[in-house]
Every structure is written in C-alpha cells, then in structure tokens.
C-alpha cells in the first residue's frame, strides 16, 4: 500500500512516497517557490533525479503536478494506488496527544491554533487542503511535532510566570521535533529489544533539541513555547535572558518582532561566529585556527552538554544517548567533543567507531557507563507509520 509523507511550508512541499508496511522509499522530492517566480520541482526515484521549472501558483497545483509526474514517470500507475497521506504539522498545542485523522472539524481546529506557529502551521494547512482537493477520498492524517511531548508533567511544562498566562493564553513549554525523538526511541527499542530504558535523544541539525525519554515517554525537552528555546542552533539563539529584547530594541530602534527575527535567523552559530551557520564550515574554520569559530564551537558543544547533564539528573541516570539529524549523524568532531565533556559520567566513545556518517552505529566502548548511538533521523517514515495506523483501523 502506498502512503505519502508531506512536509509543507508556506511556499514549499516536500514529499516521500513509501510502500508500506515494507517501509520502502519509492520516490522523494521537493516543490519550491510555490506562488512565486521561478517555481520548480525535483523528484528522485530509482537513482534518477528529475528537475524542472514549472509554474506553481498554489499548493493544489503542486499536488496536481506531483501526481501527474508520478504517473508519467511510471512510479505509480494511477492515483488510486495512493491510500494515505500523512502531513507534518509543527504545532498541535495541548489539544493533540497523538496523530489525528483529518476531517473538516480538525481542519477548522487547526485554523484556530495556527497563531501558535505562524511560520509553520499555515503551510501545513495549505498542504492538507491541496491533497483534500485533489484526492478527496484518501485517508489524511496529521502528525504533530508537539504530540510526543504531551506526556511532560505540569511542573515541567509550566514557566515561572503568572499562572493565568498559561490559563488564558496557553503560555507553556510545548516542545518540538517530537516525531523525530519518537522515531529514535522506537529505533532504540528495536535495537535493545526492550522498552524500559532511559534515553537522551539529541536531534541536532540546523534546528536542534534534546529530549529526555523514560519508558518510551517524553519527560522533558529543550525547546519551549516555540522552537527558539533550548540549545544554541544554526541560526537560533536558544535560551536567552528575555530582558535582552527591550534593551536591544532601544539600542537598534527595532520592534519586538524584528528582535525575535534576529534571535531566530541571525543568532546561534551564525550570529556568534559571524562566519556560517553550517557546522561543517565552522569545524573547518576551527582547524584553520579561527578563534571566533573555536569560541562558537565550544559554546555550541557546551549548550548540548548542559542539557544532557540536566536530563541525566532528571532521569536519575541514563542508558543511552542517541545522536541524530545533520550534525548528530555526520559531525564526528562535535560528537567526540560532546562525549569527552561527559566523561565524568563514565561516557567513553570508541574513536574509530565514531568515524561514521549517516548510519546506525554504536559509538561507545563496551565499558562506557552509557551506550552512545548514532541513529539517522527519519521523520518521513515516522509520518508514514502513523498514517498506516489509521489505515488499519
Ligand atoms: P535541518 O534542521 O534544517 O533539517 P539538518 O538536519 O540538515 O538541518 O542539519 C544541518 C546541519 O547538518 C549543518 O550544520 C551541516 O553541517 C550538518 N550536516 C549535514 N550533512 C552533513 C555531512 N554530510 N557531514 C557533516 N555535516 C553535515
């Protein structure tokens, strides 16, 4: 049975077509600049890459072109082969503890909560509506980045701010990357052949978050009310003292949203290094002796170690630390430096095994107190699995 995973933004639509339950990737691709000049698509299948500029005035047109191309390229024979579409939705506030079958009532509800993720949820809604229009009878499932974190206790998700901000406005920690952290927990369950373990999952890509997981449930996570909180990221600051905001507003004559924009887009590794947001470039610059790059790398590693240490105490120990996403899967230097700073907890990695990129690998030594793994992220597959659950009901 064929299922499509969709990650739609305001002007983009990323897809992966799976054969399920086999979990086989049939095709992947990206539609970009939807509604703008120069719109284009790329489809990868069978070792081939097809790309073309094509006018895409809306998400619906992108979906039509996608399905048409899948048929023309003989990836599918007819649209009827697609039985389910799973949509990544960044924010589900505290209304969605799990994935959901999308109907008109849910769509209305998603419109209602879109102000919680104004940069992300509207794109997902456009993607959902586009598929509903083109494939009205196909099962449509929403998979939320926040859902996995709904098991956090009140004392964890509340901020030390007036309680009525939570009651009246929903101000609390929600956490993100939940689909990825859940996938890591499930993969570790398969590898360890048990589910009663304590896991610190480190999703470190351009965005990044750390998650404390006990018995397959999220206990705490580093992102907060928005994905700006937590560790330092490629361009996001992570946690800062909020009083910085009015101070810099006055210094630079900017408004609050302009400063938040700076904290999202011009901070983190990019802002501190004034060099690059890409950890590959940063490590290269460190090797060339660039002092600011070294400072930035040290700060980046430090923030991740801070959270791992915090969660080690919260979980009352840990069985596994797992690294995933662009940096976690590929950056040998960053992984080594993080693990070296955890040596006081008895973490030891095998430097040869750590020379790995993009594949499942245990990188800790046999006498390490905590097992350390590299696990490639696969949110697309997780979305397809969640969608499949509804097909079987
Ligand atoms: P996003 O959060 O946007 O999905 P990614 O997970 O792709 O981001 O992570 C981007 C980061 O991953 C960059 O800092 C980049 O250095 C790193 N990265 C990606 N691929 C590689 C690679 N092959 N080798 C080293 N680093 C990589």
Coordinates of C-alpha atoms and ligand atoms in Angstrom, one line a residue:
X1 CA 0.0 0.0 0.0
X2 CA 1.4 3.4 -1.0
X3 CA 1.5 6.3 1.5
X4 CA 2.9 9.8 1.0
X5 CA 4.5 11.8 3.8
X6 CA 4.2 15.5 3.3
X7 CA 6.1 18.4 4.9
X8 CA 4.5 21.6 3.5
X9 CA 5.7 25.1 4.2
X10 CA 4.2 28.4 3.1
X11 CA 5.9 28.1 -0.3
X12 CA 7.3 24.6 -0.4
X13 CA 6.1 21.0 -0.3
X14 CA 8.4 18.1 0.4
X15 CA 7.2 14.6 -0.2
X16 CA 8.3 10.9 0.4
X17 CA 6.3 8.1 -1.2
X18 CA 6.5 4.9 0.7
X19 CA 5.5 1.3 0.1
X20 CA 4.0 0.3 3.4
X21 CA 4.3 -1.8 5.5
X22 CA 7.5 -2.7 3.8
X23 CA 8.8 0.8 4.7
X24 CA 10.4 1.1 1.2
X25 CA 11.1 4.5 -0.2
X26 CA 9.8 4.7 -3.7
X27 CA 10.4 8.4 -4.5
X28 CA 11.2 11.6 -2.7
X29 CA 11.1 15.2 -3.8
X30 CA 10.6 18.9 -3.3
X31 CA 8.4 21.6 -4.8
X32 CA 9.8 25.0 -4.2
X33 CA 8.9 28.7 -4.6
X34 CA 5.1 27.8 -4.8
X35 CA 3.2 31.1 -5.6
X36 CA 6.5 32.8 -6.7
X37 CA 8.5 33.4 -9.8
X38 CA 10.9 30.6 -10.6
X39 CA 8.9 27.8 -9.0
X40 CA 10.3 24.3 -9.6
X41 CA 10.3 20.7 -8.5
X42 CA 12.7 17.9 -8.1
X43 CA 11.8 14.2 -7.9
X44 CA 14.2 11.5 -7.0
X45 CA 13.5 7.8 -7.8
X46 CA 15.3 4.7 -8.8
X47 CA 18.7 6.5 -8.6
X48 CA 17.4 9.2 -11.0
X49 CA 16.8 12.9 -10.4
X50 CA 14.2 14.8 -12.5
X51 CA 14.0 18.6 -12.1
X52 CA 12.1 21.2 -13.9
X53 CA 10.9 24.8 -13.6
X54 CA 7.2 24.9 -13.8
X55 CA 4.6 27.5 -12.9
X56 CA 3.1 26.6 -9.5
X57 CA 0.6 29.2 -8.4
X58 CA -0.7 27.2 -5.4
X59 CA -0.1 24.1 -3.3
X60 CA -3.0 22.5 -5.1
X61 CA -1.2 23.0 -8.4
X62 CA 2.0 21.5 -6.9
X63 CA 0.0 18.4 -5.8
X64 CA -1.5 18.0 -9.2
X65 CA 1.9 18.3 -10.9
X66 CA 3.3 15.8 -8.4
X67 CA 0.7 13.2 -9.0
X68 CA 0.8 13.7 -12.8
X69 CA 4.6 13.3 -12.8
X70 CA 4.4 10.2 -10.6
X71 CA 2.2 8.6 -13.3
X72 CA 4.2 9.9 -16.3
X73 CA 7.4 8.6 -14.8
X74 CA 5.6 5.3 -14.1
X75 CA 6.4 5.5 -10.4
X76 CA 2.7 4.8 -9.9
X77 CA 0.1 3.6 -12.5
X78 CA -2.9 5.6 -11.2
X79 CA -3.7 8.0 -8.3
X80 CA -5.9 5.2 -6.8
X81 CA -2.7 3.5 -5.7
X82 CA -2.1 6.2 -3.0
X83 CA -4.1 5.1 0.0
X84 CA -3.0 7.6 2.6
X85 CA -1.3 11.0 3.0
X86 CA 0.4 11.9 6.3
X87 CA 1.0 15.6 7.0
X88 CA 3.7 17.0 9.3
X89 CA 2.1 19.7 11.5
X90 CA 4.5 21.6 13.7
X91 CA 2.1 22.8 16.4
X92 CA -0.8 20.9 17.9
X93 CA -0.7 22.9 21.2
X94 CA -2.1 20.7 24.0
X95 CA -5.1 19.5 22.0
X96 CA -3.3 16.7 20.2
X97 CA -1.6 14.0 22.2
X98 CA -1.3 11.8 19.1
X99 CA -1.7 11.8 15.4
X100 CA -5.2 12.5 14.1
X101 CA -7.5 11.6 11.2
X102 CA -8.1 14.9 9.5
X103 CA -11.7 15.9 8.8
X104 CA -13.4 19.3 8.5
X105 CA -13.7 19.7 12.2
X106 CA -10.0 19.1 12.7
X107 CA -9.1 21.5 9.8
X108 CA -11.2 24.1 11.5
X109 CA -9.4 23.5 14.8
X110 CA -6.0 23.7 13.0
X111 CA -7.0 27.1 11.7
X112 CA -7.9 28.1 15.2
X113 CA -4.5 27.3 16.6
X114 CA -2.3 28.5 13.7
X115 CA -1.2 31.7 15.5
X116 CA 0.9 29.4 17.8
X117 CA 3.2 28.6 14.8
X118 CA 2.5 31.4 12.3
X119 CA 5.6 30.4 10.2
X120 CA 4.8 26.7 10.0
X121 CA 1.1 25.7 10.6
X122 CA -0.4 27.8 7.7
X123 CA 1.8 26.0 5.2
X124 CA 0.7 22.6 6.6
X125 CA -2.9 23.6 6.3
X126 CA -2.4 24.6 2.7
X127 CA -0.8 21.2 2.0
X128 CA -3.7 19.3 3.7
X129 CA -6.3 21.3 1.7
X130 CA -4.5 20.8 -1.5
X131 CA -4.5 17.0 -1.1
X132 CA -8.1 17.0 0.0
X133 CA -9.0 18.8 -3.2
X134 CA -7.0 16.5 -5.5
X135 CA -7.5 13.2 -3.6
X136 CA -10.8 13.8 -1.7
X137 CA -11.3 10.1 -0.7
X138 CA -7.8 9.3 0.5
X139 CA -7.1 9.0 4.3
X140 CA -5.5 12.2 5.5
X141 CA -3.6 12.1 8.8
X142 CA -2.0 15.0 10.8
X143 CA 1.3 14.1 12.7
X144 CA 2.3 16.8 15.2
X145 CA 5.8 17.7 16.3
X146 CA 4.4 18.6 19.7
X147 CA 2.4 15.3 20.3
X148 CA 5.2 13.2 21.7
X149 CA 6.0 15.8 24.4
X150 CA 2.4 15.9 25.8
X151 CA 3.5 13.4 28.5
X152 CA 5.5 16.2 30.2
X153 CA 4.3 16.9 33.7
X154 CA 2.8 20.3 34.6
X155 CA 5.9 21.2 36.8
X156 CA 8.0 20.6 33.7
X157 CA 6.0 22.4 31.0
X158 CA 5.0 25.4 33.1
X159 CA 7.2 28.5 33.1
X160 CA 7.7 30.5 36.3
X161 CA 5.4 33.3 35.0
X162 CA 1.9 34.4 36.1
X163 CA -0.2 31.2 36.0
X164 CA -3.0 33.0 34.1
X165 CA -0.7 33.4 31.1
X166 CA -1.0 29.6 30.9
X167 CA -4.7 29.5 31.6
X168 CA -5.7 32.4 29.4
X169 CA -3.1 32.4 26.6
X170 CA -1.6 28.8 26.6
X171 CA 1.9 30.1 27.6
X172 CA 3.8 26.8 28.4
X173 CA 6.5 24.6 27.1
X174 CA 5.3 22.5 24.1
X175 CA 8.5 21.1 22.7
X176 CA 9.1 20.2 19.0
X177 CA 10.9 17.6 16.9
X178 CA 8.6 15.1 18.7
X179 CA 8.2 12.9 15.6
X180 CA 12.0 12.6 15.4
X181 CA 12.5 11.9 19.1
X182 CA 9.8 9.2 19.0
X183 CA 11.4 7.6 15.9
X184 CA 14.7 7.5 17.8
X185 CA 13.0 5.9 20.9
X186 CA 11.3 3.3 18.6
X187 CA 14.6 2.5 16.8
X188 CA 16.4 2.1 20.1
X189 CA 13.6 -0.2 21.3
X190 CA 14.2 -2.4 18.2
X191 CA 18.0 -2.4 18.8
X192 CA 17.8 -3.1 22.5
X193 CA 14.8 -5.4 22.2
X194 CA 13.2 -3.8 25.3
X195 CA 11.3 -0.5 26.0
X196 CA 12.2 0.1 29.7
X197 CA 15.3 2.2 29.1
X198 CA 16.3 5.8 29.8
X199 CA 17.2 7.7 26.7
X200 CA 18.6 11.2 26.0
X201 CA 17.8 11.9 22.3
X202 CA 19.9 14.6 20.7
X203 CA 18.3 15.9 17.5
X204 CA 21.0 18.3 16.3
X205 CA 20.6 19.7 12.8
X206 CA 20.2 23.3 11.8
X207 CA 17.5 23.4 14.4
X208 CA 18.1 21.3 17.5
X209 CA 16.5 19.9 20.6
X210 CA 17.4 17.4 23.3
X211 CA 14.7 15.1 24.8
X212 CA 14.7 13.1 28.0
X213 CA 12.8 9.8 27.5
X214 CA 11.9 7.2 30.1
X215 CA 10.0 4.0 29.2
X216 CA 9.3 5.4 25.7
X217 CA 7.7 8.6 27.1
X218 CA 8.9 12.1 26.9
X219 CA 9.8 13.5 30.4
X220 CA 11.3 16.8 29.2
X221 CA 12.6 18.5 26.1
X222 CA 14.7 21.6 25.4
X223 CA 12.5 23.5 23.0
X224 CA 9.7 25.5 24.6
X225 CA 6.7 27.7 23.7
X226 CA 8.4 28.0 20.3
X227 CA 11.3 26.2 18.6
X228 CA 13.6 29.2 19.6
X229 CA 14.3 27.9 23.1
X230 CA 16.9 25.4 24.3
X231 CA 20.3 24.7 22.9
X232 CA 22.1 27.1 20.6
X233 CA 21.3 26.2 17.0
X234 CA 22.5 27.1 13.4
X235 CA 20.8 30.5 13.4
X236 CA 18.7 30.4 16.6
X237 CA 19.9 31.7 19.9
X238 CA 18.4 29.0 22.1
X239 CA 17.7 30.2 25.7
X240 CA 18.5 33.8 26.5
X241 CA 17.5 36.3 29.2
X242 CA 14.3 37.9 27.8
X243 CA 15.4 41.3 29.2
X244 CA 17.8 41.4 26.3
X245 CA 14.9 42.1 23.9
X246 CA 13.7 45.5 25.1
X247 CA 17.3 46.5 25.7
X248 CA 18.4 45.8 22.1
X249 CA 15.1 47.2 20.7
X250 CA 16.0 50.5 22.2
X251 CA 19.7 50.4 21.1
X252 CA 18.8 49.4 17.5
X253 CA 15.4 51.2 17.1
X254 CA 13.7 47.9 16.3
X255 CA 10.4 46.4 17.3
X256 CA 9.9 43.2 19.3
X257 CA 9.2 41.1 16.2
X258 CA 12.4 42.3 14.5
X259 CA 14.5 41.3 17.5
X260 CA 12.8 37.9 17.6
X261 CA 13.6 37.6 13.9
X262 CA 17.3 38.3 14.8
X263 CA 17.1 35.7 17.5
X264 CA 15.7 33.2 15.0
X265 CA 17.7 34.0 11.9
X266 CA 20.8 35.9 12.8
X267 CA 21.9 34.3 16.1
X268 CA 23.2 30.9 17.2
X269 CA 26.3 29.6 15.4
X270 CA 25.9 32.1 12.5
X271 CA 25.4 35.1 14.8
X272 CA 28.2 34.3 17.2
X273 CA 30.8 33.2 14.6
X274 CA 29.8 35.8 12.1
X275 CA 31.0 33.1 9.7
X276 CA 28.5 30.4 8.9
X277 CA 25.5 28.5 10.4
X278 CA 26.9 25.3 9.0
X279 CA 28.8 23.2 11.5
X280 CA 31.0 21.7 8.7
X281 CA 32.2 25.2 7.8
X282 CA 32.6 26.0 11.5
X283 CA 34.8 23.0 12.2
X284 CA 36.9 23.7 9.1
X285 CA 37.4 27.3 10.4
X286 CA 38.4 25.9 13.8
X287 CA 41.0 23.7 12.1
X288 CA 42.4 26.8 10.5
X289 CA 42.8 28.5 13.9
X290 CA 39.8 30.9 13.6
X291 CA 39.4 32.0 17.2
X292 CA 35.8 33.1 16.9
X293 CA 34.9 29.8 15.3
X294 CA 36.6 27.9 18.2
X295 CA 34.6 30.1 20.7
X296 CA 31.4 29.4 18.9
X297 CA 32.0 25.6 18.6
X298 CA 32.9 25.5 22.3
X299 CA 29.6 27.3 23.2
X300 CA 27.6 25.1 20.9
X301 CA 29.0 21.9 22.4
X302 CA 28.6 23.4 25.9
X303 CA 24.9 24.0 25.5
X304 CA 24.2 20.5 24.4
X305 CA 26.3 19.1 27.3
X306 CA 24.4 21.3 29.7
X307 CA 21.1 19.7 28.6
X308 CA 22.4 16.2 28.6
X309 CA 23.7 16.7 32.1
X310 CA 20.4 18.2 33.2
X311 CA 18.4 15.3 31.8
X312 CA 20.9 12.7 33.2
X313 CA 19.9 14.0 36.7
X314 CA 16.2 14.3 35.8
X315 CA 16.1 10.7 34.6
X316 CA 18.1 9.6 37.6
X317 CA 20.7 8.2 35.2
X318 CA 20.6 7.2 31.5
X319 CA 21.1 4.0 29.5
X320 CA 21.5 5.6 26.1
X321 CA 22.5 8.8 24.5
X322 CA 21.5 9.0 20.8
X323 CA 22.7 11.5 18.2
X324 CA 20.5 12.3 15.1
X325 CA 19.9 14.9 12.4
X326 CA 22.5 16.6 10.2
X327 CA 25.1 17.4 12.9
X328 CA 24.3 14.4 15.1
X329 CA 24.6 11.9 12.2
X330 CA 27.5 13.4 10.4
X331 CA 29.7 15.6 12.6
X332 CA 32.5 13.4 14.0
X333 CA 34.2 16.3 15.8
X334 CA 31.1 17.7 17.5
X335 CA 30.0 14.2 18.7
X336 CA 33.5 13.5 20.1
X337 CA 33.7 16.8 21.9
X338 CA 30.3 16.4 23.5
X339 CA 31.1 12.8 24.6
X340 CA 34.5 13.9 26.0
X341 CA 32.8 16.5 28.2
X342 CA 30.5 13.7 29.5
X343 CA 33.5 11.6 30.7
X344 CA 32.8 12.5 34.3
X345 CA 29.5 10.5 33.9
X346 CA 31.5 7.5 32.6
X347 CA 30.8 8.1 28.9
X348 CA 33.5 6.6 26.7
X349 CA 33.4 6.5 22.9
X350 CA 35.5 4.4 20.5
X351 CA 37.2 7.0 18.2
X352 CA 37.2 4.5 15.3
X353 CA 33.6 3.7 15.6
X354 CA 32.8 7.4 15.9
X355 CA 34.2 7.8 12.3
X356 CA 30.7 7.1 11.0
X357 CA 28.2 9.2 9.0
X358 CA 24.6 8.7 8.3
X359 CA 24.2 5.1 9.5
X360 CA 23.1 3.3 12.7
X361 CA 26.2 2.8 14.8
X362 CA 27.0 2.2 18.4
X363 CA 30.0 4.5 19.0
X364 CA 30.6 3.9 22.8
X365 CA 33.1 1.4 24.1
X366 CA 31.8 -1.7 25.9
X367 CA 32.9 -0.3 29.3
X368 CA 31.1 3.1 28.8
X369 CA 28.5 3.7 31.5
X370 CA 26.0 5.0 28.9
X371 CA 25.7 3.5 25.5
X372 CA 26.1 6.1 22.7
X373 CA 24.5 5.6 19.3
X374 CA 24.2 7.4 16.0
X375 CA 20.8 7.0 14.5
X376 CA 19.8 8.6 11.2
X377 CA 16.7 10.7 11.5
X378 CA 13.6 9.6 9.6
X379 CA 10.6 11.8 10.3
X380 CA 9.1 11.0 6.9
X381 CA 9.0 7.3 7.7
X382 CA 7.5 8.0 11.1
X383 CA 4.8 10.1 9.5
X384 CA 4.1 7.2 7.1
X385 CA 3.9 4.7 10.0
X386 CA 1.5 7.0 11.9
X387 CA -0.7 7.2 8.7
X388 CA -0.6 3.5 8.3
X389 CA -2.1 3.1 11.9
X390 CA -5.2 4.8 10.7
X391 CA -5.5 2.6 7.5
X392 CA -5.5 -0.5 9.7
X393 CA -8.3 0.8 12.0
Ligands
LIG1 P1 17.5 21.0 9.4 O1 17.4 21.3 10.9 O2 17.4 22.2 8.6 O3 16.8 19.8 8.9 P2 19.9 19.3 9.1 O4 19.4 18.2 9.9 O5 20.1 19.1 7.6 O6 19.1 20.7 9.3 O7 21.3 19.8 9.6 C1 22.1 20.8 9.1 C2 23.5 20.6 9.7 O8 23.9 19.3 9.4 C3 24.5 21.6 9.1 O9 25.2 22.2 10.2 C4 25.5 20.6 8.5 O10 26.9 21.0 8.8 C5 25.3 19.3 9.0 N1 25.5 18.2 8.0 C6 24.6 17.8 7.1 N2 25.1 16.9 6.3 C7 26.4 16.7 6.7 C8 27.5 15.9 6.3 N3 27.4 15.0 5.3 N4 28.7 16.0 7.0 C9 28.8 16.8 8.0 N5 27.8 17.7 8.5 C10 26.6 17.6 7.8

